[in-house]
PDB file of C-alpha atoms in Angstrom:
ATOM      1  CA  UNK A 144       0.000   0.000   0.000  1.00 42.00           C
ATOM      2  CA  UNK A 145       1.237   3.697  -0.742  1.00 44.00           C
ATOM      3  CA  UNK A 146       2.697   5.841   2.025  1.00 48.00           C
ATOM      4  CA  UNK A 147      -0.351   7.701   3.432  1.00 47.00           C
ATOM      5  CA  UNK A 148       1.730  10.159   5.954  1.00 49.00           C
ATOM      6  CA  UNK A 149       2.238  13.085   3.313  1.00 50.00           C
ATOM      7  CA  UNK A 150      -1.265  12.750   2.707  1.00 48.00           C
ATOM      8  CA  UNK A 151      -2.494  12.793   6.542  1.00 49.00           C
ATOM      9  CA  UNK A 152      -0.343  15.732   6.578  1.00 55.00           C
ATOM     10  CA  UNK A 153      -1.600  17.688   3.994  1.00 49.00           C
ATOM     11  CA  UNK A 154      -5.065  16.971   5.529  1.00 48.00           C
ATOM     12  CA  UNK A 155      -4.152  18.313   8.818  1.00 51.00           C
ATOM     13  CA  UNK A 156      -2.293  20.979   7.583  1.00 56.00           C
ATOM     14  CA  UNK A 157      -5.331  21.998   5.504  1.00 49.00           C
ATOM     15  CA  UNK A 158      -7.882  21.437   8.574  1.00 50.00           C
ATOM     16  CA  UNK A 159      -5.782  23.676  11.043  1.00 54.00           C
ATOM     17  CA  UNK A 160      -5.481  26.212   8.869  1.00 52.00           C
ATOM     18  CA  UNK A 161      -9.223  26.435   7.958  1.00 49.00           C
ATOM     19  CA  UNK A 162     -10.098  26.252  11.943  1.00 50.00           C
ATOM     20  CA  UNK A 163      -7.281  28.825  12.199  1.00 51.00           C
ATOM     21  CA  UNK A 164      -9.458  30.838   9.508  1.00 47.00           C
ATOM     22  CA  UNK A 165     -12.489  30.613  11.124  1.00 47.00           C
ATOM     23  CA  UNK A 166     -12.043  31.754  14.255  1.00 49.00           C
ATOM     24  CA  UNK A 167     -10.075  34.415  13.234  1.00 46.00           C
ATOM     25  CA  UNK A 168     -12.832  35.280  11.036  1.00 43.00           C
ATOM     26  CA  UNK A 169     -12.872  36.582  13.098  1.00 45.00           C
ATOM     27  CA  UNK A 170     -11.448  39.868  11.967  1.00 38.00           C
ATOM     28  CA  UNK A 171     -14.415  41.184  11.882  1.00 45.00           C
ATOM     29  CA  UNK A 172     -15.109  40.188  15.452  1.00 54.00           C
ATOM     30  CA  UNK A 173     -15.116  42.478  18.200  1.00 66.00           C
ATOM     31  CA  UNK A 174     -12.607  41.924  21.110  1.00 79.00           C
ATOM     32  CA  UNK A 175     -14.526  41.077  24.497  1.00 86.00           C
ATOM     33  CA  UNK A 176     -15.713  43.922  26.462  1.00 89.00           C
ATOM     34  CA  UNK A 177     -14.507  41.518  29.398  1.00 88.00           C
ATOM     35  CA  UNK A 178     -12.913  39.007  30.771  1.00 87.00           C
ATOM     36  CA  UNK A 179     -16.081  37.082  32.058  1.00 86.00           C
ATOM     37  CA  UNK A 180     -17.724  37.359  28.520  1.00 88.00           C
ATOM     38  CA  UNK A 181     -13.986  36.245  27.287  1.00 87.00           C
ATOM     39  CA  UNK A 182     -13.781  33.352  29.468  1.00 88.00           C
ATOM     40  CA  UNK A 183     -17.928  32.326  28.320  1.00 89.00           C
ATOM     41  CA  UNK A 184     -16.351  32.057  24.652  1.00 90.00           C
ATOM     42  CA  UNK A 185     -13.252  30.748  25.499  1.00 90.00           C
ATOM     43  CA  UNK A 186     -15.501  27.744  27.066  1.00 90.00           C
ATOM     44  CA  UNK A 187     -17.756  27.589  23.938  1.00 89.00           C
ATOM     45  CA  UNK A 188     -14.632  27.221  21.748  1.00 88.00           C
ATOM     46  CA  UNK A 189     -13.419  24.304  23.751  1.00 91.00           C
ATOM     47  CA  UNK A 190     -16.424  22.483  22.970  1.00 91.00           C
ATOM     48  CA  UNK A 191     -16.485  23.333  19.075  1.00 89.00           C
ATOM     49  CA  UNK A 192     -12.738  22.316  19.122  1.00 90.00           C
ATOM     50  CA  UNK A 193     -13.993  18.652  20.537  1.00 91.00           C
ATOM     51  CA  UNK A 194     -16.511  18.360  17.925  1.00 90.00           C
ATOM     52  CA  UNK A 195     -14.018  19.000  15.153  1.00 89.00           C
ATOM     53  CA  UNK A 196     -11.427  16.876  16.379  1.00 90.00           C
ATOM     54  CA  UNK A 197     -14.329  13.731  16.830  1.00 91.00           C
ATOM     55  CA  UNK A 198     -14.819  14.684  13.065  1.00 89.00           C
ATOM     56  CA  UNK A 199     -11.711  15.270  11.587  1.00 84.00           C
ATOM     57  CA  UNK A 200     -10.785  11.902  13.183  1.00 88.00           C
ATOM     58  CA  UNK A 201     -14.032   9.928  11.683  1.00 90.00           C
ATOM     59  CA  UNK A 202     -12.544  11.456   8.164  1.00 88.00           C
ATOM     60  CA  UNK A 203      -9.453  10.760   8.768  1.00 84.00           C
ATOM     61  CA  UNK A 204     -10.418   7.212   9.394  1.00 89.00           C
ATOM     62  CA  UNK A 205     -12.524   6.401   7.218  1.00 88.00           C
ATOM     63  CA  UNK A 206      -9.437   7.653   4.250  1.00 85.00           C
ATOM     64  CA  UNK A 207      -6.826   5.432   6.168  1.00 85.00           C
ATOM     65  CA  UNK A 208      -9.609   1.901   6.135  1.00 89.00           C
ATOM     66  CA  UNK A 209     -10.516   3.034   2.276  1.00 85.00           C
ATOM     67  CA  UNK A 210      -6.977   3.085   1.644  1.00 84.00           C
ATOM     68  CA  UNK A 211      -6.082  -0.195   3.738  1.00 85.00           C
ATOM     69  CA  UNK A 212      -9.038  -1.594   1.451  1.00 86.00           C
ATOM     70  CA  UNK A 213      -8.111  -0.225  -2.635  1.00 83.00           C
ATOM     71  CA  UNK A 214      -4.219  -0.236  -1.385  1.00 78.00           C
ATOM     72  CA  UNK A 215      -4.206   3.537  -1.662  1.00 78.00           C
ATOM     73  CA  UNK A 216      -6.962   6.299  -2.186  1.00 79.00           C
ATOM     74  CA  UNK A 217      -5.182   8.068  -5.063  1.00 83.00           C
ATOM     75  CA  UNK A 218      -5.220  11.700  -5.162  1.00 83.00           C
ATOM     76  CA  UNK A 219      -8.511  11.935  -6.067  1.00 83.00           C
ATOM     77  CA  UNK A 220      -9.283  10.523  -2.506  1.00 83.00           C
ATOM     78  CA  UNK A 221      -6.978  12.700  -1.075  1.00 83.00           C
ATOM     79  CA  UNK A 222      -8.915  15.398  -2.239  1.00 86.00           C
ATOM     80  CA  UNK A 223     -12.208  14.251  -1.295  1.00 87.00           C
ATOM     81  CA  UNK A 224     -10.935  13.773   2.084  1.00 85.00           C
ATOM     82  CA  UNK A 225      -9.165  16.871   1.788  1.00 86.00           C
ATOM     83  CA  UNK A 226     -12.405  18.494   0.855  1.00 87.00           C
ATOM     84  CA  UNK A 227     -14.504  16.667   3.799  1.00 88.00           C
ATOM     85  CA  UNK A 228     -12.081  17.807   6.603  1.00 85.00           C
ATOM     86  CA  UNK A 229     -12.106  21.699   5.266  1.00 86.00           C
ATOM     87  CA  UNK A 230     -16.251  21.621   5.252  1.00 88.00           C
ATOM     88  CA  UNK A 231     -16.297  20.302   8.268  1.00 86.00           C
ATOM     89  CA  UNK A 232     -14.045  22.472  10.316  1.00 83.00           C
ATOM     90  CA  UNK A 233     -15.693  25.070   8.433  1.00 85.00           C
ATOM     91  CA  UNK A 234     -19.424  23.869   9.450  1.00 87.00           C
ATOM     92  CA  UNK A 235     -18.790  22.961  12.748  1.00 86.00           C
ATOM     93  CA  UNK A 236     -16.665  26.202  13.576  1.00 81.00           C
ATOM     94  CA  UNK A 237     -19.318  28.394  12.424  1.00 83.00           C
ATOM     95  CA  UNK A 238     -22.320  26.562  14.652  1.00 84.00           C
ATOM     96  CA  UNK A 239     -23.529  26.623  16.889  1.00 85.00           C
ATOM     97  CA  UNK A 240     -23.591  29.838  17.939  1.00 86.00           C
ATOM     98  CA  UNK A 241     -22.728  30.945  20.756  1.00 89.00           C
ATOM     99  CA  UNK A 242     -26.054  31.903  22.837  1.00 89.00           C
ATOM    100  CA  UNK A 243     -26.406  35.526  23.901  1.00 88.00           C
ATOM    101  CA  UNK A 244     -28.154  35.460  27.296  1.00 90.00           C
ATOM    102  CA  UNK A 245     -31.527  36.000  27.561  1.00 90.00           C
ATOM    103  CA  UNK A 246     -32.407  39.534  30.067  1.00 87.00           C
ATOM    104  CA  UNK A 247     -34.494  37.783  32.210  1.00 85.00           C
ATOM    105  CA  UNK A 248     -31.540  35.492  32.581  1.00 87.00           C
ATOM    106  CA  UNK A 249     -28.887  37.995  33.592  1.00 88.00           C
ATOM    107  CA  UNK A 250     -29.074  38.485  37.304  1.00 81.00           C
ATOM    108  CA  UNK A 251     -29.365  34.239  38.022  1.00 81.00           C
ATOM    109  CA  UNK A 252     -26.935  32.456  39.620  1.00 78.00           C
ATOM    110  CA  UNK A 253     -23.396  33.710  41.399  1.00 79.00           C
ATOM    111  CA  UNK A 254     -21.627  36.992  41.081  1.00 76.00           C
ATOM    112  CA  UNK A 255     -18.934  35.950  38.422  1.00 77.00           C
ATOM    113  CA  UNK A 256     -22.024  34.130  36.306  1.00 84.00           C
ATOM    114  CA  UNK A 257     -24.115  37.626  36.569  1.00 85.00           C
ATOM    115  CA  UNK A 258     -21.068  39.429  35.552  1.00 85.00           C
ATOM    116  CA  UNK A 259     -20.031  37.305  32.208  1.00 88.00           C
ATOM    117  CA  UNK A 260     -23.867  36.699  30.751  1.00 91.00           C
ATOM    118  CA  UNK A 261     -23.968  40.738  31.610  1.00 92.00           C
ATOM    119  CA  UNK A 262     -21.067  41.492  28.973  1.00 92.00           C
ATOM    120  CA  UNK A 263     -21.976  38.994  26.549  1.00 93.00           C
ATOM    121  CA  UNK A 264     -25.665  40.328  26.743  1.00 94.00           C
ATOM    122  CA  UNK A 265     -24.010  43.500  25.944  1.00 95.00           C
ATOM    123  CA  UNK A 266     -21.767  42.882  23.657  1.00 94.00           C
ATOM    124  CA  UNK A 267     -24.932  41.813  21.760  1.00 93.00           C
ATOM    125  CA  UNK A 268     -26.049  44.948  21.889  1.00 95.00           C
ATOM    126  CA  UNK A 269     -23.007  47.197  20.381  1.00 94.00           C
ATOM    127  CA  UNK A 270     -24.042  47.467  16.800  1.00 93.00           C
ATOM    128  CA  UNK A 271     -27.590  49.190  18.024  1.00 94.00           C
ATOM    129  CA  UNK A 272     -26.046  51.190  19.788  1.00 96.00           C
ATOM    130  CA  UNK A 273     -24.421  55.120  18.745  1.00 95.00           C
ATOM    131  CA  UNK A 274     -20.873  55.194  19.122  1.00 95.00           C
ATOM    132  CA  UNK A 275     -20.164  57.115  21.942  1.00 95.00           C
ATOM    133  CA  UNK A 276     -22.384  54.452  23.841  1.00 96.00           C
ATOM    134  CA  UNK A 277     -20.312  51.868  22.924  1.00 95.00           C
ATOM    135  CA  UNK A 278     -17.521  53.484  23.912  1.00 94.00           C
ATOM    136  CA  UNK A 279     -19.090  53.464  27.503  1.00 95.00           C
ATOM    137  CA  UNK A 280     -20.560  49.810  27.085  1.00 95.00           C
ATOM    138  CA  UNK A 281     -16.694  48.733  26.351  1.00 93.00           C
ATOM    139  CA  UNK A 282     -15.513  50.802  29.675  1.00 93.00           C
ATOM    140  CA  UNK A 283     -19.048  48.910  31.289  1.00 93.00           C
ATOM    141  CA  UNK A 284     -16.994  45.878  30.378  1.00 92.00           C
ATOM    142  CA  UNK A 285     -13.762  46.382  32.740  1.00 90.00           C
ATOM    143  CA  UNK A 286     -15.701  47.786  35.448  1.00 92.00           C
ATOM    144  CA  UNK A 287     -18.511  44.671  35.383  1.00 91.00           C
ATOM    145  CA  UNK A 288     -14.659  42.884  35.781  1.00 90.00           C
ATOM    146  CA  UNK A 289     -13.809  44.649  39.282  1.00 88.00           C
ATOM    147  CA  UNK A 290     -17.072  44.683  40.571  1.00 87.00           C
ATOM    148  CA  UNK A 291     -16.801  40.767  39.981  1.00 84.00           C
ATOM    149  CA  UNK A 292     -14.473  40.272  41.767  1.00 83.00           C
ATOM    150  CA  UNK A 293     -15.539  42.861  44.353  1.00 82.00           C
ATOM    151  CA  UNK A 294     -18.244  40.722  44.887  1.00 80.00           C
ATOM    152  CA  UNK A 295     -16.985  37.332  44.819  1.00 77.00           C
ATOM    153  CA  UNK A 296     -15.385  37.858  48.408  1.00 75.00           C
ATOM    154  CA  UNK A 297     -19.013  38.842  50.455  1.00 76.00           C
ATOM    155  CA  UNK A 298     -21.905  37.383  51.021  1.00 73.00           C
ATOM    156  CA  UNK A 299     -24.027  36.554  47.793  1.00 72.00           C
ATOM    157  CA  UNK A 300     -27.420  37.073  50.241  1.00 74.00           C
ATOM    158  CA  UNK A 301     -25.876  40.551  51.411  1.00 73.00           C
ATOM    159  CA  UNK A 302     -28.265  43.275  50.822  1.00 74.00           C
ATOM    160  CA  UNK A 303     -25.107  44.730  48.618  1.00 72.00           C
ATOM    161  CA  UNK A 304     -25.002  42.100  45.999  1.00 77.00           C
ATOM    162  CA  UNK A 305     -29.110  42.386  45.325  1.00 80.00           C
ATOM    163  CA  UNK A 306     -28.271  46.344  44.513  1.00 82.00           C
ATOM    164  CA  UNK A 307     -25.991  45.280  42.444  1.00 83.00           C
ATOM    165  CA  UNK A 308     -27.976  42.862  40.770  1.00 84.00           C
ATOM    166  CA  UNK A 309     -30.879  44.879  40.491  1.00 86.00           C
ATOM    167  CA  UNK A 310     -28.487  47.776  39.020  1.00 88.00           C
ATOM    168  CA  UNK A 311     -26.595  45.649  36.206  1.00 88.00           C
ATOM    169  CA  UNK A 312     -29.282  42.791  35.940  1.00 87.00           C
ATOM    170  CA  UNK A 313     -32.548  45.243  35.537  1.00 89.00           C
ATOM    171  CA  UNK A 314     -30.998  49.116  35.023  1.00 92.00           C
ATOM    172  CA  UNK A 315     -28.666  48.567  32.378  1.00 94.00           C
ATOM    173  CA  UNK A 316     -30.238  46.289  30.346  1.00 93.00           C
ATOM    174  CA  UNK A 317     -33.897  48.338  30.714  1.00 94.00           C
ATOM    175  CA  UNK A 318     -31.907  51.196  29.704  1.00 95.00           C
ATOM    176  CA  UNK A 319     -30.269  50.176  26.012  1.00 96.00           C
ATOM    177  CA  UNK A 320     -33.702  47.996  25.505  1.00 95.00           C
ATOM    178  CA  UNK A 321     -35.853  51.252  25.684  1.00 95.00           C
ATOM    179  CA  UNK A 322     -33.308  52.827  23.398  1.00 96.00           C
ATOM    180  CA  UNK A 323     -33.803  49.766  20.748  1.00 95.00           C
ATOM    181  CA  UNK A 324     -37.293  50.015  21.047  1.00 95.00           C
ATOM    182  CA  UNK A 325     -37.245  53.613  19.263  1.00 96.00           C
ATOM    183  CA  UNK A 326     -37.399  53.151  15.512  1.00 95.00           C
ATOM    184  CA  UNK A 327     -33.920  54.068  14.050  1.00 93.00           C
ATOM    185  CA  UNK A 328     -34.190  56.586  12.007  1.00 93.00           C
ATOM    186  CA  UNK A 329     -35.906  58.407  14.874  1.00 94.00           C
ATOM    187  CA  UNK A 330     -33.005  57.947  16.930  1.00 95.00           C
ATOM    188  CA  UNK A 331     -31.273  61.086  16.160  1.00 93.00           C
ATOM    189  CA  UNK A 332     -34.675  63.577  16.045  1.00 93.00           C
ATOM    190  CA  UNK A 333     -34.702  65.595  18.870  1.00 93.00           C
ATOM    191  CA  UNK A 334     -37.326  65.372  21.463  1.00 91.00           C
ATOM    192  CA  UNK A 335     -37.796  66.952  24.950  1.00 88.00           C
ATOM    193  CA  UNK A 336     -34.681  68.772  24.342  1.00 91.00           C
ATOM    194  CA  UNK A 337     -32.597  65.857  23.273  1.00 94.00           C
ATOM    195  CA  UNK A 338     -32.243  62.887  20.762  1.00 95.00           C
ATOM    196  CA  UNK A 339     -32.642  59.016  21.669  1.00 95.00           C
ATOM    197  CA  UNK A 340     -29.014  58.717  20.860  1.00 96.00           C
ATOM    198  CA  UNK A 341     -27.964  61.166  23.240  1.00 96.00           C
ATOM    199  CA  UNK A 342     -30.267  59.707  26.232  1.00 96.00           C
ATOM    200  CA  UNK A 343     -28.831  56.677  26.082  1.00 96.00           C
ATOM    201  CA  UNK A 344     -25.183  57.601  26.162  1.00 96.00           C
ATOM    202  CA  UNK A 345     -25.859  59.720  28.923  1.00 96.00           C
ATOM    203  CA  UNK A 346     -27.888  57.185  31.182  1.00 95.00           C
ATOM    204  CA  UNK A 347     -25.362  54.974  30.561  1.00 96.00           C
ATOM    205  CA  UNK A 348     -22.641  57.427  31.071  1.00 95.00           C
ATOM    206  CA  UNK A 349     -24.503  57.404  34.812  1.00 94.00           C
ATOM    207  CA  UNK A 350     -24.847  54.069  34.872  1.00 94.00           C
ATOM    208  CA  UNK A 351     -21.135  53.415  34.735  1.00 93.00           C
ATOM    209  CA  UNK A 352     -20.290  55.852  37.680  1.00 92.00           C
ATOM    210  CA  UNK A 353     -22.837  54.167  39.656  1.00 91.00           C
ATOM    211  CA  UNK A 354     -20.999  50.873  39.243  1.00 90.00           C
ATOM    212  CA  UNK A 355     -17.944  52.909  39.724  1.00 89.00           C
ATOM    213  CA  UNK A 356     -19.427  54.030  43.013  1.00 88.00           C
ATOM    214  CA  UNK A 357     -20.638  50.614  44.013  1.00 85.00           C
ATOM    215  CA  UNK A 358     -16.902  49.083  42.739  1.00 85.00           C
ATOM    216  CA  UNK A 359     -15.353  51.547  45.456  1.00 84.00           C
ATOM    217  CA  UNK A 360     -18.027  51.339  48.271  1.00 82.00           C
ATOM    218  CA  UNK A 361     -17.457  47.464  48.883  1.00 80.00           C
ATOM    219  CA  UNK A 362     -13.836  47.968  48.168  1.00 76.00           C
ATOM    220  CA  UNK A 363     -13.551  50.159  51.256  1.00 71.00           C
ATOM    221  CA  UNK A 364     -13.411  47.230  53.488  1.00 63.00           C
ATOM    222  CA  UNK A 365     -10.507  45.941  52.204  1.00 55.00           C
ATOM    223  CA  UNK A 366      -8.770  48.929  52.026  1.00 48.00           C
ATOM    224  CA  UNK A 367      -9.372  50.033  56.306  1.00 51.00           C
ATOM    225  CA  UNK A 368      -8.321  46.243  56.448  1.00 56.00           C
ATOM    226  CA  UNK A 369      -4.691  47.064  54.674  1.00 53.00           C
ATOM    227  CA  UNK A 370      -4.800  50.328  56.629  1.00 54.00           C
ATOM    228  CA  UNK A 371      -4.949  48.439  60.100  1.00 56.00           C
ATOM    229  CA  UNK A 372      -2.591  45.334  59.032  1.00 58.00           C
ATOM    230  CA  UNK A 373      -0.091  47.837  57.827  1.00 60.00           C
ATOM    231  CA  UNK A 374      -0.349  50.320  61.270  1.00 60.00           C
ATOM    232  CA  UNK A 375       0.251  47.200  63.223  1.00 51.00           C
ATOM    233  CA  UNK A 376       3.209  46.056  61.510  1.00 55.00           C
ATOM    234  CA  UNK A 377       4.476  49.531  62.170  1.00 61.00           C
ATOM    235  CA  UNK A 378       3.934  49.133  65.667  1.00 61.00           C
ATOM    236  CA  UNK A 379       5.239  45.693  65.696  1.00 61.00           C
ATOM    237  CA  UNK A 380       8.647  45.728  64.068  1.00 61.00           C
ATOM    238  CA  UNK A 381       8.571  49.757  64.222  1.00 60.00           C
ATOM    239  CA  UNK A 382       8.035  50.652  60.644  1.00 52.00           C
ATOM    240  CA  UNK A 383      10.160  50.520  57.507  1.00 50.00           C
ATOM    241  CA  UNK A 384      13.723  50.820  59.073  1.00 53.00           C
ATOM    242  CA  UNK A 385      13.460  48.326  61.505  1.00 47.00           C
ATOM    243  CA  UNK A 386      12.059  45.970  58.877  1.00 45.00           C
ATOM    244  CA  UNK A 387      15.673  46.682  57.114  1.00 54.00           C
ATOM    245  CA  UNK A 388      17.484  46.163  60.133  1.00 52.00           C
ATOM    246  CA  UNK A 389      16.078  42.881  60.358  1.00 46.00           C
ATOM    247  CA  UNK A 390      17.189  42.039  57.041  1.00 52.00           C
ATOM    248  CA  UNK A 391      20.244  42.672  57.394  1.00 52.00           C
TER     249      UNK A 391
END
C-alpha cells in the first residue's frame, strides 16, 4: 500500500489552517468587552474544538480503512478527504452559535455568572447602539470585571449584591432595551430637548459611575483592612527601618 503520511499531513495541515481561519474570522469580530464574557467564549470554543477533532478523526479514518481496502486512495481521494475535513471544520466552527443570554436570565446564579452573561448580553447589543455608547458599554466591560471580583469575596445574600444585581441585571439592560425600542431613524430627532441617541449615552454614562461608586463602596473594606494590618506592623517591628534592620 502507498505511504499515506504526506497525505495525513496535507489533511491536517489543511484542517488547522481552515479552523485557524475561522475563528479568526474573526477579523471582523469584536474583542470582548470583558474578561467574564472572554472566558464564556473561550468555554464555547473548547467544545467546538472537541466536535471537530471527533470529526476530523471519523474522516481521517474512514481515508486510512478506504486506503487499507483499494491499497491507496489516489489523489482523487486525497482530495475528497481533503475536501470533507475543510467543510467540516468550516461547518462545525461556524455553529452553533454561541447563545447571547436572555435579560431575564442575567441576574441568576453567582456573582462571576451575573457578571459574564452581563457582557456577553451586551456585547450583543453594540451594533444598536451610537458610538459614543459603545464606547461606555466597552468601559461597562472592565468595570462589570472589578465589581466581579468585588463581589466574589461577600456574602451573595448581602443586601449589597441584590443592589448590584438589580443595578446591572434590571438598570442597564432596561436602559439600552428602551433605546432599541425607538425606531432608528428616529433615533437622532430631537425630542424633549434631546435625541434618543444622546439619552442613552448619557444614562449609561450614569450608569457606569454608579458601578464605579458601588466598585469603590465594597472595596472600602478591604482597604481600612490594609490600613490596620499595615499600622500594626508599624507598631510591631517599628516601621520601615526596623524591617531593614532585620534584614540585614
Amino acid at each position: 500500500m502507498a505511504d499515506s503520511t504526506h497525505q495525513s499531513d496535507l489533511i491536517l495541515n489543511a484542517a488547522g489552517k481552515s479552523l485557524a481561519l475561522q475563528r479568526d474570522g474573526g477579523v471582523h469580530r469584536r474583542p470582548s468587552i470583558g474578561r467574564g464574557s472572554a472566558e464564556l467564549k473561550t468555554q464555547h470554543w473548547k467544545k467546538k474544538l472537541g466536535r471537530i477533532l471527533i470529526a476530523f478523526g471519523a474522516i481521517w479514518t474512514t481515508a486510512v480503512i478506504a486506503g487499507l481496502i483499494i491499497d491507496g486512495i489516489g489523489f482523487t481521494g486525497i482530495m475528497l478527504t481533503l475536501f470533507a475535513a475543510v467543510i467540516a471544520v468550516g461547518l462545525l466552527a461556524n455553529y452553533p452559535k454561541i447563545k447571547v443570554p436572555k435579560r431575564a436570565d442575567l441576574k441568576k446564579g453567582d456573582a462571576k455568572a451575573m457578571v459574564a452573561r452581563t457582557e456577553l448580553w451586551l456585547e450583543a447589543q453594540r451594533p444598536a447602539l451610537p458610538a459614543p455608547a459603545v464606547q461606555i458599554v466597552d468601559q461597562l466591560g472592565v468595570q462589570l470585571d472589578a465589581l466581579g471580583l468585588q463581589l466574589q469575596s461577600i456574602d451573595q445574600n448581602d443586601p449589597a449584591v441584590n443592589e448590584v444585581r438589580e443595578l446591572v441585571g434590571e438598570y442597564i439592560p432596561e436602559t439600552i432595551e428602551n433605546y432599541r425600542k425607538i425606531p432608528a431613524h428616529l433615533r437622532g430627532e430631537d425630542h424633549a430637548g434631546k435625541t434618543a441617541d444622546e439619552r442613552v449615552t448619557e444614562s449609561l454614562g450614569k450608569l457606569s459611575g454608579e458601578i464605579d461608586r458601588v466598585t469603590r463602596r465594597l472595596a472600602e473594606g478591604a482597604l481600612d483592612d490594609l490600613a490596620i494590618k499595615s499600622r500594626y506592623l508599624d507598631y510591631r517591628f517599628g516601621g520601615a527601618e526596623a524591617l531593614e534592620d532585620l534584614s540585614k
